[in-house]
PDB file of C-alpha atoms in Angstrom:
ATOM      1  CA  MET A  22       2.172  -4.201 -19.024  1.00  0.00           C
ATOM      2  CA  TYR A  23      -0.080  -1.347 -20.134  1.00  0.00           C
ATOM      3  CA  GLY A  24      -1.521  -0.083 -23.379  1.00  0.00           C
ATOM      4  CA  GLN A  25      -3.357   3.204 -23.865  1.00  0.00           C
ATOM      5  CA  VAL A  26      -6.233   1.981 -21.716  1.00  0.00           C
ATOM      6  CA  VAL A  27      -5.913  -0.494 -18.869  1.00  0.00           C
ATOM      7  CA  SER A  28      -8.868  -2.190 -17.247  1.00  0.00           C
ATOM      8  CA  LEU A  29      -9.393  -4.667 -14.443  1.00  0.00           C
ATOM      9  CA  LEU A  30     -12.091  -7.202 -13.604  1.00  0.00           C
ATOM     10  CA  ILE A  31     -11.964  -8.521 -10.040  1.00  0.00           C
ATOM     11  CA  THR A  32     -13.402 -11.979  -9.369  1.00  0.00           C
ATOM     12  CA  ILE A  33     -14.544 -12.987  -5.886  1.00  0.00           C
ATOM     13  CA  PRO A  34     -15.200 -16.747  -5.594  1.00  0.00           C
ATOM     14  CA  VAL A  35     -17.702 -17.353  -2.779  1.00  0.00           C
ATOM     15  CA  TYR A  36     -19.164 -20.341  -0.961  1.00  0.00           C
ATOM     16  CA  GLY A  37     -21.336 -19.096   1.869  1.00  0.00           C
ATOM     17  CA  GLN A  38     -19.893 -16.647   4.433  1.00  0.00           C
ATOM     18  CA  HIS A  39     -21.830 -13.891   2.702  1.00  0.00           C
ATOM     19  CA  ASP A  40     -21.386 -11.317   5.456  1.00  0.00           C
ATOM     20  CA  TYR A  41     -17.728 -11.123   4.461  1.00  0.00           C
ATOM     21  CA  SER A  42     -18.617 -10.862   0.776  1.00  0.00           C
ATOM     22  CA  HIS A  43     -21.146  -8.086   1.377  1.00  0.00           C
ATOM     23  CA  THR A  44     -18.613  -6.008   3.295  1.00  0.00           C
ATOM     24  CA  LEU A  45     -16.055  -6.477   0.519  1.00  0.00           C
ATOM     25  CA  VAL A  46     -18.659  -5.492  -2.082  1.00  0.00           C
ATOM     26  CA  GLU A  47     -19.119  -2.195  -0.258  1.00  0.00           C
ATOM     27  CA  ASP A  48     -15.370  -1.589  -0.520  1.00  0.00           C
ATOM     28  CA  LEU A  49     -15.374  -2.432  -4.228  1.00  0.00           C
ATOM     29  CA  GLU A  50     -18.299  -0.102  -4.885  1.00  0.00           C
ATOM     30  CA  ARG A  51     -16.440   2.673  -3.094  1.00  0.00           C
ATOM     31  CA  GLU A  52     -13.511   2.112  -5.459  1.00  0.00           C
ATOM     32  CA  GLY A  53     -15.668   2.040  -8.598  1.00  0.00           C
ATOM     33  CA  ALA A  54     -14.337  -1.422  -9.374  1.00  0.00           C
ATOM     34  CA  ASP A  55     -15.582  -3.840 -11.992  1.00  0.00           C
ATOM     35  CA  TYR A  56     -16.160  -7.082 -10.145  1.00  0.00           C
ATOM     36  CA  LEU A  57     -17.778 -10.471 -10.524  1.00  0.00           C
ATOM     37  CA  ILE A  58     -19.150 -12.818  -7.862  1.00  0.00           C
ATOM     38  CA  VAL A  59     -18.657 -16.512  -8.678  1.00  0.00           C
ATOM     39  CA  ASP A  60     -21.263 -18.178  -6.466  1.00  0.00           C
ATOM     40  CA  ASN A  61     -20.130 -21.740  -5.825  1.00  0.00           C
ATOM     41  CA  ARG A  62     -23.048 -22.613  -3.539  1.00  0.00           C
ATOM     42  CA  GLY A  63     -25.826 -20.909  -5.451  1.00  0.00           C
ATOM     43  CA  ASP A  64     -27.213 -18.928  -2.516  1.00  0.00           C
ATOM     44  CA  TYR A  65     -25.462 -15.575  -2.702  1.00  0.00           C
ATOM     45  CA  SER A  66     -27.909 -12.742  -2.019  1.00  0.00           C
ATOM     46  CA  ALA A  67     -27.062  -9.468  -3.733  1.00  0.00           C
ATOM     47  CA  ILE A  68     -27.031  -6.240  -1.764  1.00  0.00           C
ATOM     48  CA  GLY A  69     -26.917  -4.073  -4.870  1.00  0.00           C
ATOM     49  CA  SER A  70     -26.222  -4.522  -8.559  1.00  0.00           C
ATOM     50  CA  GLU A  71     -23.542  -7.200  -8.211  1.00  0.00           C
ATOM     51  CA  ARG A  72     -22.785  -9.252 -11.290  1.00  0.00           C
ATOM     52  CA  ILE A  73     -23.203 -12.871 -10.216  1.00  0.00           C
ATOM     53  CA  ILE A  74     -22.428 -16.158 -11.942  1.00  0.00           C
ATOM     54  CA  ARG A  75     -23.953 -19.156 -10.189  1.00  0.00           C
ATOM     55  CA  THR A  76     -22.041 -22.330 -10.984  1.00  0.00           C
ATOM     56  CA  ARG A  77     -23.658 -25.749 -11.419  1.00  0.00           C
ATOM     57  CA  GLU A  78     -21.114 -27.281  -9.065  1.00  0.00           C
ATOM     58  CA  ASN A  79     -18.648 -26.078  -6.468  1.00  0.00           C
ATOM     59  CA  LEU A  80     -15.598 -25.000  -8.451  1.00  0.00           C
ATOM     60  CA  GLY A  81     -13.709 -24.043  -5.312  1.00  0.00           C
ATOM     61  CA  TRP A  82     -11.421 -21.054  -5.046  1.00  0.00           C
ATOM     62  CA  ALA A  83      -9.195 -22.260  -7.876  1.00  0.00           C
ATOM     63  CA  GLY A  84     -11.942 -23.087 -10.349  1.00  0.00           C
ATOM     64  CA  GLY A  85     -13.852 -19.922  -9.544  1.00  0.00           C
ATOM     65  CA  SER A  86     -10.724 -17.827  -9.993  1.00  0.00           C
ATOM     66  CA  ASP A  87      -9.898 -19.487 -13.305  1.00  0.00           C
ATOM     67  CA  LEU A  88     -13.435 -18.871 -14.542  1.00  0.00           C
ATOM     68  CA  GLY A  89     -13.096 -15.211 -13.627  1.00  0.00           C
ATOM     69  CA  PHE A  90      -9.806 -14.873 -15.491  1.00  0.00           C
ATOM     70  CA  ARG A  91     -11.305 -16.449 -18.600  1.00  0.00           C
ATOM     71  CA  ILE A  92     -14.341 -14.198 -18.497  1.00  0.00           C
ATOM     72  CA  ALA A  93     -12.232 -11.077 -17.985  1.00  0.00           C
ATOM     73  CA  PHE A  94      -9.899 -11.720 -20.885  1.00  0.00           C
ATOM     74  CA  SER A  95     -12.677 -12.883 -23.211  1.00  0.00           C
ATOM     75  CA  GLU A  96     -14.440  -9.573 -22.538  1.00  0.00           C
ATOM     76  CA  GLY A  97     -11.383  -7.500 -23.390  1.00  0.00           C
ATOM     77  CA  TYR A  98     -10.028  -6.546 -19.987  1.00  0.00           C
ATOM     78  CA  SER A  99      -6.284  -5.973 -19.929  1.00  0.00           C
ATOM     79  CA  HIS A 100      -5.999  -7.345 -16.374  1.00  0.00           C
ATOM     80  CA  ALA A 101      -7.890  -9.739 -14.150  1.00  0.00           C
ATOM     81  CA  MET A 102      -7.751 -10.356 -10.433  1.00  0.00           C
ATOM     82  CA  THR A 103      -8.830 -13.030  -8.003  1.00  0.00           C
ATOM     83  CA  LEU A 104      -9.663 -11.689  -4.554  1.00  0.00           C
ATOM     84  CA  ASN A 105     -10.735 -13.685  -1.508  1.00  0.00           C
ATOM     85  CA  ASN A 106     -14.112 -12.745  -0.090  1.00  0.00           C
ATOM     86  CA  ASP A 107     -12.743 -12.575   3.466  1.00  0.00           C
ATOM     87  CA  THR A 108     -10.713  -9.443   2.761  1.00  0.00           C
ATOM     88  CA  ARG A 109     -11.005  -5.669   3.065  1.00  0.00           C
ATOM     89  CA  ILE A 110      -9.257  -3.340   0.629  1.00  0.00           C
ATOM     90  CA  SER A 111      -7.537   0.011   1.047  1.00  0.00           C
ATOM     91  CA  LYS A 112      -8.619   3.275  -0.535  1.00  0.00           C
ATOM     92  CA  GLY A 113      -7.305   3.740  -4.062  1.00  0.00           C
ATOM     93  CA  PHE A 114      -6.960  -0.035  -4.427  1.00  0.00           C
ATOM     94  CA  VAL A 115      -7.828  -0.434  -8.117  1.00  0.00           C
ATOM     95  CA  ALA A 116      -5.775   2.528  -9.313  1.00  0.00           C
ATOM     96  CA  ALA A 117      -2.796   1.261  -7.312  1.00  0.00           C
ATOM     97  CA  LEU A 118      -2.862  -2.157  -8.956  1.00  0.00           C
ATOM     98  CA  LEU A 119      -3.013  -0.571 -12.419  1.00  0.00           C
ATOM     99  CA  ASP A 120      -0.345   2.026 -11.621  1.00  0.00           C
ATOM    100  CA  ARG A 121       1.585   2.965 -14.768  1.00  0.00           C
ATOM    101  CA  ARG A 122       4.677   3.530 -12.648  1.00  0.00           C
ATOM    102  CA  LEU A 123       5.032  -0.208 -12.123  1.00  0.00           C
ATOM    103  CA  PRO A 124       7.695  -1.847 -14.326  1.00  0.00           C
ATOM    104  CA  ALA A 125       6.714  -2.541 -17.914  1.00  0.00           C
ATOM    105  CA  ASP A 126       7.468  -6.261 -17.565  1.00  0.00           C
ATOM    106  CA  ALA A 127       4.885  -6.758 -14.793  1.00  0.00           C
ATOM    107  CA  GLY A 128       2.970  -9.979 -15.345  1.00  0.00           C
ATOM    108  CA  ILE A 129       1.665 -10.574 -11.819  1.00  0.00           C
ATOM    109  CA  VAL A 130       0.961  -7.871  -9.232  1.00  0.00           C
ATOM    110  CA  GLY A 131      -0.394  -7.961  -5.706  1.00  0.00           C
ATOM    111  CA  PRO A 132      -1.071  -5.626  -2.772  1.00  0.00           C
ATOM    112  CA  MET A 133       0.516  -5.480   0.636  1.00  0.00           C
ATOM    113  CA  ILE A 134      -1.187  -7.691   3.209  1.00  0.00           C
ATOM    114  CA  ASP A 135      -1.510  -7.820   6.972  1.00  0.00           C
ATOM    115  CA  HIS A 136      -1.160 -11.607   7.262  1.00  0.00           C
ATOM    116  CA  GLY A 137       0.067 -13.665   4.318  1.00  0.00           C
ATOM    117  CA  PHE A 138       3.209 -14.306   2.293  1.00  0.00           C
ATOM    118  CA  PRO A 139       5.999 -12.607   4.293  1.00  0.00           C
ATOM    119  CA  CYS A 140       7.459 -10.950   1.184  1.00  0.00           C
ATOM    120  CA  ALA A 141       4.250  -8.880   0.988  1.00  0.00           C
ATOM    121  CA  GLU A 142       3.507  -8.351   4.672  1.00  0.00           C
ATOM    122  CA  ALA A 143       3.338  -4.821   6.019  1.00  0.00           C
ATOM    123  CA  ASP A 144       5.248  -4.043   9.208  1.00  0.00           C
ATOM    124  CA  GLU A 145       2.277  -2.140  10.544  1.00  0.00           C
ATOM    125  CA  LYS A 146      -1.108  -3.807  10.190  1.00  0.00           C
ATOM    126  CA  PRO A 147      -3.843  -1.176  10.257  1.00  0.00           C
ATOM    127  CA  ALA A 148      -7.433  -1.576   9.176  1.00  0.00           C
ATOM    128  CA  ALA A 149      -7.497  -1.375   5.383  1.00  0.00           C
ATOM    129  CA  ALA A 150      -9.476   1.877   5.404  1.00  0.00           C
ATOM    130  CA  ASP A 151      -6.717   3.502   7.487  1.00  0.00           C
ATOM    131  CA  TYR A 152      -3.766   2.304   5.417  1.00  0.00           C
ATOM    132  CA  LEU A 153      -1.359   5.018   4.275  1.00  0.00           C
ATOM    133  CA  PRO A 154      -0.013   4.183   0.794  1.00  0.00           C
ATOM    134  CA  ARG A 155       3.657   4.591  -0.043  1.00  0.00           C
ATOM    135  CA  PRO A 156       5.009   5.184  -3.592  1.00  0.00           C
ATOM    136  CA  VAL A 157       7.130   2.042  -3.429  1.00  0.00           C
ATOM    137  CA  TYR A 158       6.963  -1.368  -5.060  1.00  0.00           C
ATOM    138  CA  ARG A 159       8.633  -4.629  -4.156  1.00  0.00           C
ATOM    139  CA  ALA A 160      10.156  -7.042  -6.646  1.00  0.00           C
ATOM    140  CA  VAL A 161       9.106 -10.407  -5.230  1.00  0.00           C
ATOM    141  CA  PRO A 162       9.556 -14.101  -6.121  1.00  0.00           C
ATOM    142  CA  THR A 163       5.827 -14.858  -5.815  1.00  0.00           C
ATOM    143  CA  VAL A 164       2.442 -13.220  -5.275  1.00  0.00           C
ATOM    144  CA  GLU A 165      -0.153 -14.788  -3.006  1.00  0.00           C
ATOM    145  CA  GLY A 166      -3.369 -16.050  -4.595  1.00  0.00           C
ATOM    146  CA  THR A 167      -5.443 -14.290  -1.942  1.00  0.00           C
ATOM    147  CA  ALA A 168      -5.191 -11.110  -4.022  1.00  0.00           C
ATOM    148  CA  LEU A 169      -3.473 -11.647  -7.363  1.00  0.00           C
ATOM    149  CA  VAL A 170      -3.594  -9.583 -10.562  1.00  0.00           C
ATOM    150  CA  LEU A 171      -2.597 -11.185 -13.846  1.00  0.00           C
ATOM    151  CA  SER A 172      -2.051  -9.313 -17.099  1.00  0.00           C
ATOM    152  CA  ARG A 173      -3.639 -10.618 -20.273  1.00  0.00           C
ATOM    153  CA  ASP A 174      -0.246 -10.834 -21.984  1.00  0.00           C
ATOM    154  CA  CYS A 175       1.119 -12.990 -19.171  1.00  0.00           C
ATOM    155  CA  TRP A 176      -1.994 -15.186 -19.189  1.00  0.00           C
ATOM    156  CA  LEU A 177      -1.753 -15.771 -22.931  1.00  0.00           C
ATOM    157  CA  THR A 178       1.950 -16.592 -22.671  1.00  0.00           C
ATOM    158  CA  ILE A 179       1.959 -18.993 -19.715  1.00  0.00           C
ATOM    159  CA  GLY A 180      -1.602 -20.318 -19.770  1.00  0.00           C
ATOM    160  CA  GLY A 181      -4.180 -20.400 -17.018  1.00  0.00           C
ATOM    161  CA  LEU A 182      -4.323 -21.929 -13.577  1.00  0.00           C
ATOM    162  CA  ASP A 183      -3.330 -25.593 -13.371  1.00  0.00           C
ATOM    163  CA  LEU A 184      -6.574 -26.958 -11.960  1.00  0.00           C
ATOM    164  CA  HIS A 185      -5.762 -30.571 -12.794  1.00  0.00           C
ATOM    165  CA  THR A 186      -2.523 -30.758 -10.830  1.00  0.00           C
ATOM    166  CA  PHE A 187      -3.590 -28.818  -7.742  1.00  0.00           C
ATOM    167  CA  GLN A 188      -7.112 -30.224  -7.515  1.00  0.00           C
ATOM    168  CA  ARG A 189      -9.934 -28.693  -5.516  1.00  0.00           C
ATOM    169  CA  TYR A 190      -7.921 -26.833  -2.886  1.00  0.00           C
ATOM    170  CA  GLY A 191      -5.708 -24.753  -5.119  1.00  0.00           C
ATOM    171  CA  TRP A 192      -2.827 -24.387  -2.658  1.00  0.00           C
ATOM    172  CA  GLY A 193       0.362 -24.072  -4.682  1.00  0.00           C
ATOM    173  CA  ILE A 194      -1.334 -22.695  -7.781  1.00  0.00           C
ATOM    174  CA  ASP A 195       0.090 -19.247  -7.064  1.00  0.00           C
ATOM    175  CA  LEU A 196       3.600 -20.670  -6.598  1.00  0.00           C
ATOM    176  CA  ASP A 197       3.375 -22.572  -9.881  1.00  0.00           C
ATOM    177  CA  LEU A 198       2.016 -19.481 -11.624  1.00  0.00           C
ATOM    178  CA  ALA A 199       4.909 -17.437 -10.255  1.00  0.00           C
ATOM    179  CA  LEU A 200       7.554 -19.845 -11.545  1.00  0.00           C
ATOM    180  CA  ARG A 201       5.952 -20.045 -14.978  1.00  0.00           C
ATOM    181  CA  ALA A 202       5.723 -16.255 -15.203  1.00  0.00           C
ATOM    182  CA  ARG A 203       9.314 -15.783 -14.049  1.00  0.00           C
ATOM    183  CA  ASN A 204      10.570 -18.386 -16.512  1.00  0.00           C
ATOM    184  CA  ALA A 205       8.743 -16.546 -19.304  1.00  0.00           C
ATOM    185  CA  GLY A 206      10.471 -13.281 -18.412  1.00  0.00           C
ATOM    186  CA  TYR A 207       7.679 -11.500 -16.544  1.00  0.00           C
ATOM    187  CA  GLY A 208       8.223  -9.495 -13.391  1.00  0.00           C
ATOM    188  CA  LEU A 209       6.337 -10.117 -10.149  1.00  0.00           C
ATOM    189  CA  TYR A 210       5.614  -7.127  -7.962  1.00  0.00           C
ATOM    190  CA  VAL A 211       3.829  -6.064  -4.803  1.00  0.00           C
ATOM    191  CA  THR A 212       2.807  -2.421  -4.630  1.00  0.00           C
ATOM    192  CA  GLU A 213       2.837  -0.578  -1.325  1.00  0.00           C
ATOM    193  CA  MET A 214       0.155   1.713  -2.752  1.00  0.00           C
ATOM    194  CA  ALA A 215      -2.440  -1.030  -2.102  1.00  0.00           C
ATOM    195  CA  TYR A 216      -3.165  -3.116   0.992  1.00  0.00           C
ATOM    196  CA  ILE A 217      -5.630  -5.706   2.253  1.00  0.00           C
ATOM    197  CA  ASN A 218      -6.768  -7.155   5.529  1.00  0.00           C
ATOM    198  CA  HIS A 219      -7.140 -10.921   5.184  1.00  0.00           C
ATOM    199  CA  PHE A 220      -9.185 -12.661   7.829  1.00  0.00           C
ATOM    200  CA  GLY A 221      -7.928 -16.066   6.736  1.00  0.00           C
ATOM    201  CA  HIS A 222      -9.594 -19.212   5.367  1.00  0.00           C
ATOM    202  CA  LYS A 223     -13.058 -18.322   6.693  1.00  0.00           C
ATOM    203  CA  THR A 224     -14.943 -20.279   4.032  1.00  0.00           C
ATOM    204  CA  ALA A 225     -12.618 -23.286   4.161  1.00  0.00           C
ATOM    205  CA  ASP A 226     -12.662 -23.420   7.954  1.00  0.00           C
ATOM    206  CA  ALA A 227     -16.451 -23.265   8.064  1.00  0.00           C
ATOM    207  CA  THR A 228     -16.814 -25.954   5.388  1.00  0.00           C
ATOM    208  CA  PHE A 229     -14.062 -28.451   6.198  1.00  0.00           C
ATOM    209  CA  GLY A 230     -12.518 -27.482   9.536  1.00  0.00           C
ATOM    210  CA  ARG A 231      -9.136 -25.761   9.812  1.00  0.00           C
ATOM    211  CA  ARG A 232      -6.861 -28.738  10.533  1.00  0.00           C
ATOM    212  CA  ARG A 233      -8.467 -31.113   8.084  1.00  0.00           C
ATOM    213  CA  TYR A 234      -8.488 -28.555   5.306  1.00  0.00           C
ATOM    214  CA  ALA A 235      -4.930 -27.343   5.882  1.00  0.00           C
ATOM    215  CA  ALA A 236      -3.497 -30.863   5.959  1.00  0.00           C
ATOM    216  CA  ALA A 237      -5.185 -31.961   2.737  1.00  0.00           C
ATOM    217  CA  ALA A 238      -4.482 -28.705   0.918  1.00  0.00           C
ATOM    218  CA  ASN A 239      -0.814 -28.676   1.891  1.00  0.00           C
ATOM    219  CA  LEU A 240      -0.353 -32.276   0.756  1.00  0.00           C
ATOM    220  CA  ALA A 241      -1.881 -31.454  -2.640  1.00  0.00           C
ATOM    221  CA  LYS A 242       0.386 -28.404  -2.909  1.00  0.00           C
ATOM    222  CA  VAL A 243       3.585 -30.337  -2.219  1.00  0.00           C
ATOM    223  CA  ARG A 244       2.657 -33.152  -4.591  1.00  0.00           C
ATOM    224  CA  GLY A 245       1.729 -30.697  -7.317  1.00  0.00           C
ATOM    225  CA  MET A 246       4.890 -28.623  -7.051  1.00  0.00           C
ATOM    226  CA  ARG A 247       7.082 -31.736  -7.024  1.00  0.00           C
ATOM    227  CA  LYS A 248       5.347 -33.050 -10.113  1.00  0.00           C
ATOM    228  CA  LEU A 249       5.729 -29.816 -12.069  1.00  0.00           C
ATOM    229  CA  HIS A 250       9.004 -28.381 -10.762  1.00  0.00           C
ATOM    230  CA  GLY A 251      10.928 -31.255  -9.209  1.00  0.00           C
ATOM    231  CA  ARG A 252      11.812 -32.251  -5.666  1.00  0.00           C
ATOM    232  CA  ASN A 253      13.901 -29.111  -5.158  1.00  0.00           C
ATOM    233  CA  TRP A 254      11.134 -26.672  -6.094  1.00  0.00           C
ATOM    234  CA  ARG A 255      11.434 -24.848  -2.762  1.00  0.00           C
ATOM    235  CA  LYS A 256      14.960 -23.724  -3.674  1.00  0.00           C
ATOM    236  CA  GLN A 257      13.472 -21.535  -6.405  1.00  0.00           C
ATOM    237  CA  PHE A 258      12.046 -19.272  -3.699  1.00  0.00           C
ATOM    238  CA  PRO A 259      14.136 -17.420  -1.088  1.00  0.00           C
ATOM    239  CA  PRO A 260      13.554 -18.860   2.398  1.00  0.00           C
ATOM    240  CA  GLY A 261      10.681 -17.111   4.100  1.00  0.00           C
ATOM    241  CA  SER A 262       9.234 -15.526   0.944  1.00  0.00           C
ATOM    242  CA  TRP A 263       5.980 -17.497   0.895  1.00  0.00           C
ATOM    243  CA  ALA A 264       6.019 -19.287   4.261  1.00  0.00           C
ATOM    244  CA  PRO A 265       7.095 -18.024   7.679  1.00  0.00           C
ATOM    245  CA  PRO A 266      10.871 -18.450   8.108  1.00  0.00           C
ATOM    246  CA  THR A 267      11.817 -21.507  10.125  1.00  0.00           C
ATOM    247  CA  LEU A 268      14.607 -19.650  11.902  1.00  0.00           C
ATOM    248  CA  ARG A 269      13.689 -16.802  14.185  1.00  0.00           C
ATOM    249  CA  LYS A 270      16.611 -14.740  12.951  1.00  0.00           C
ATOM    250  CA  ALA A 271      15.747 -15.171   9.285  1.00  0.00           C
ATOM    251  CA  ASP A 272      15.546 -11.781   7.559  1.00  0.00           C
ATOM    252  CA  VAL A 273      12.365 -11.601   5.498  1.00  0.00           C
ATOM    253  CA  SER A 274      13.588  -8.362   3.900  1.00  0.00           C
ATOM    254  CA  GLN A 275      16.067 -10.500   1.949  1.00  0.00           C
ATOM    255  CA  THR A 276      13.164 -12.055   0.035  1.00  0.00           C
ATOM    256  CA  TYR A 277      12.386  -8.898  -1.946  1.00  0.00           C
ATOM    257  CA  THR A 278      13.895  -5.632  -3.147  1.00  0.00           C
ATOM    258  CA  SER A 279      12.197  -2.242  -2.739  1.00  0.00           C
ATOM    259  CA  HIS A 280      12.071   0.450  -5.424  1.00  0.00           C
ATOM    260  CA  PRO A 281      10.433   3.895  -5.701  1.00  0.00           C
ATOM    261  CA  LEU A 282       7.471   4.327  -8.007  1.00  0.00           C
ATOM    262  CA  VAL A 283       8.586   7.006 -10.445  1.00  0.00           C
ATOM    263  CA  ALA A 284       6.666   8.109 -13.522  1.00  0.00           C
ATOM    264  CA  GLY A 285       8.579   7.877 -16.781  1.00  0.00           C
ATOM    265  CA  PRO A 286       8.075  10.067 -19.867  1.00  0.00           C
ATOM    266  CA  VAL A 287       5.412   7.735 -21.278  1.00  0.00           C
ATOM    267  CA  GLU A 288       3.466   7.401 -18.060  1.00  0.00           C
ATOM    268  CA  GLN A 289       3.174  11.106 -17.268  1.00  0.00           C
ATOM    269  CA  GLY A 290      -0.329  12.088 -18.306  1.00  0.00           C
ATOM    270  CA  ALA A 291      -0.607   9.348 -20.924  1.00  0.00           C
ATOM    271  CA  GLY A 292      -3.504   7.011 -21.456  1.00  0.00           C
ATOM    272  CA  GLU A 293      -6.323   6.225 -19.100  1.00  0.00           C
ATOM    273  CA  VAL A 294      -6.910   3.853 -16.231  1.00  0.00           C
ATOM    274  CA  ARG A 295     -10.405   2.414 -16.238  1.00  0.00           C
ATOM    275  CA  ALA A 296     -12.123   0.774 -13.322  1.00  0.00           C
ATOM    276  CA  ARG A 297     -15.619   0.533 -14.767  1.00  0.00           C
ATOM    277  CA  ALA A 298     -14.207  -0.116 -18.209  1.00  0.00           C
ATOM    278  CA  MET A 299     -16.798  -2.384 -19.723  1.00  0.00           C
ATOM    279  CA  LEU A 300     -20.086  -0.632 -18.923  1.00  0.00           C
TER     280      LEU A 300
END
């Protein structure tokens, strides 16, 4: 996963709801992160020195994320991330996602989350600023697109986001990405050293309405996954890993395995982790 120097560009696709974005920007500045605002509505107002790309049309979350990945890897970053604007991040967030103690086969990495895919949910759900990191990672079947890191090697091997199949909403893109990465031999991991609060579909709800948006997005997801991975695509994910278990007694802990983060001989003191890598 890592060479001598690892670097990360975080893309935040936005469409209005700028109060959320501004608060997240403050978190990213605290972390010394490299980040990019993809402004899908053309009205984002900077509160500092944010790097902003204003699109000619609304690319949506999926298109904005894909643009960010392409920019990151064309500029030489070793890793790229898409991060929802309606999130808050824990202290040490960037360093945790680039942790050299993660397995060498890591292609996709994500943080713990308060509300999201159950395989990444924390038992306790503090404010992000109060989160206490643990030197543990989870091997998971998928990583949620809300906060998803992709390595350049994985990107080059499996290709980008499938915008054509999943259309404007992008639901299911992360599941498709997970299956393609797994099939190519990459590991998918969630690190308990990083954590986010996710306030949930704020932009979509304000633009389309919750029920209307969720119904259309879910339909596009199911159609897309059936087209690409067959009618039994759900069987490639343990029950409850990406959606709440249908049975109350379902054990979400069976959807992942936990492992300690331990530095190996190469990782100890070797190389450099860059946040502001491209200044």
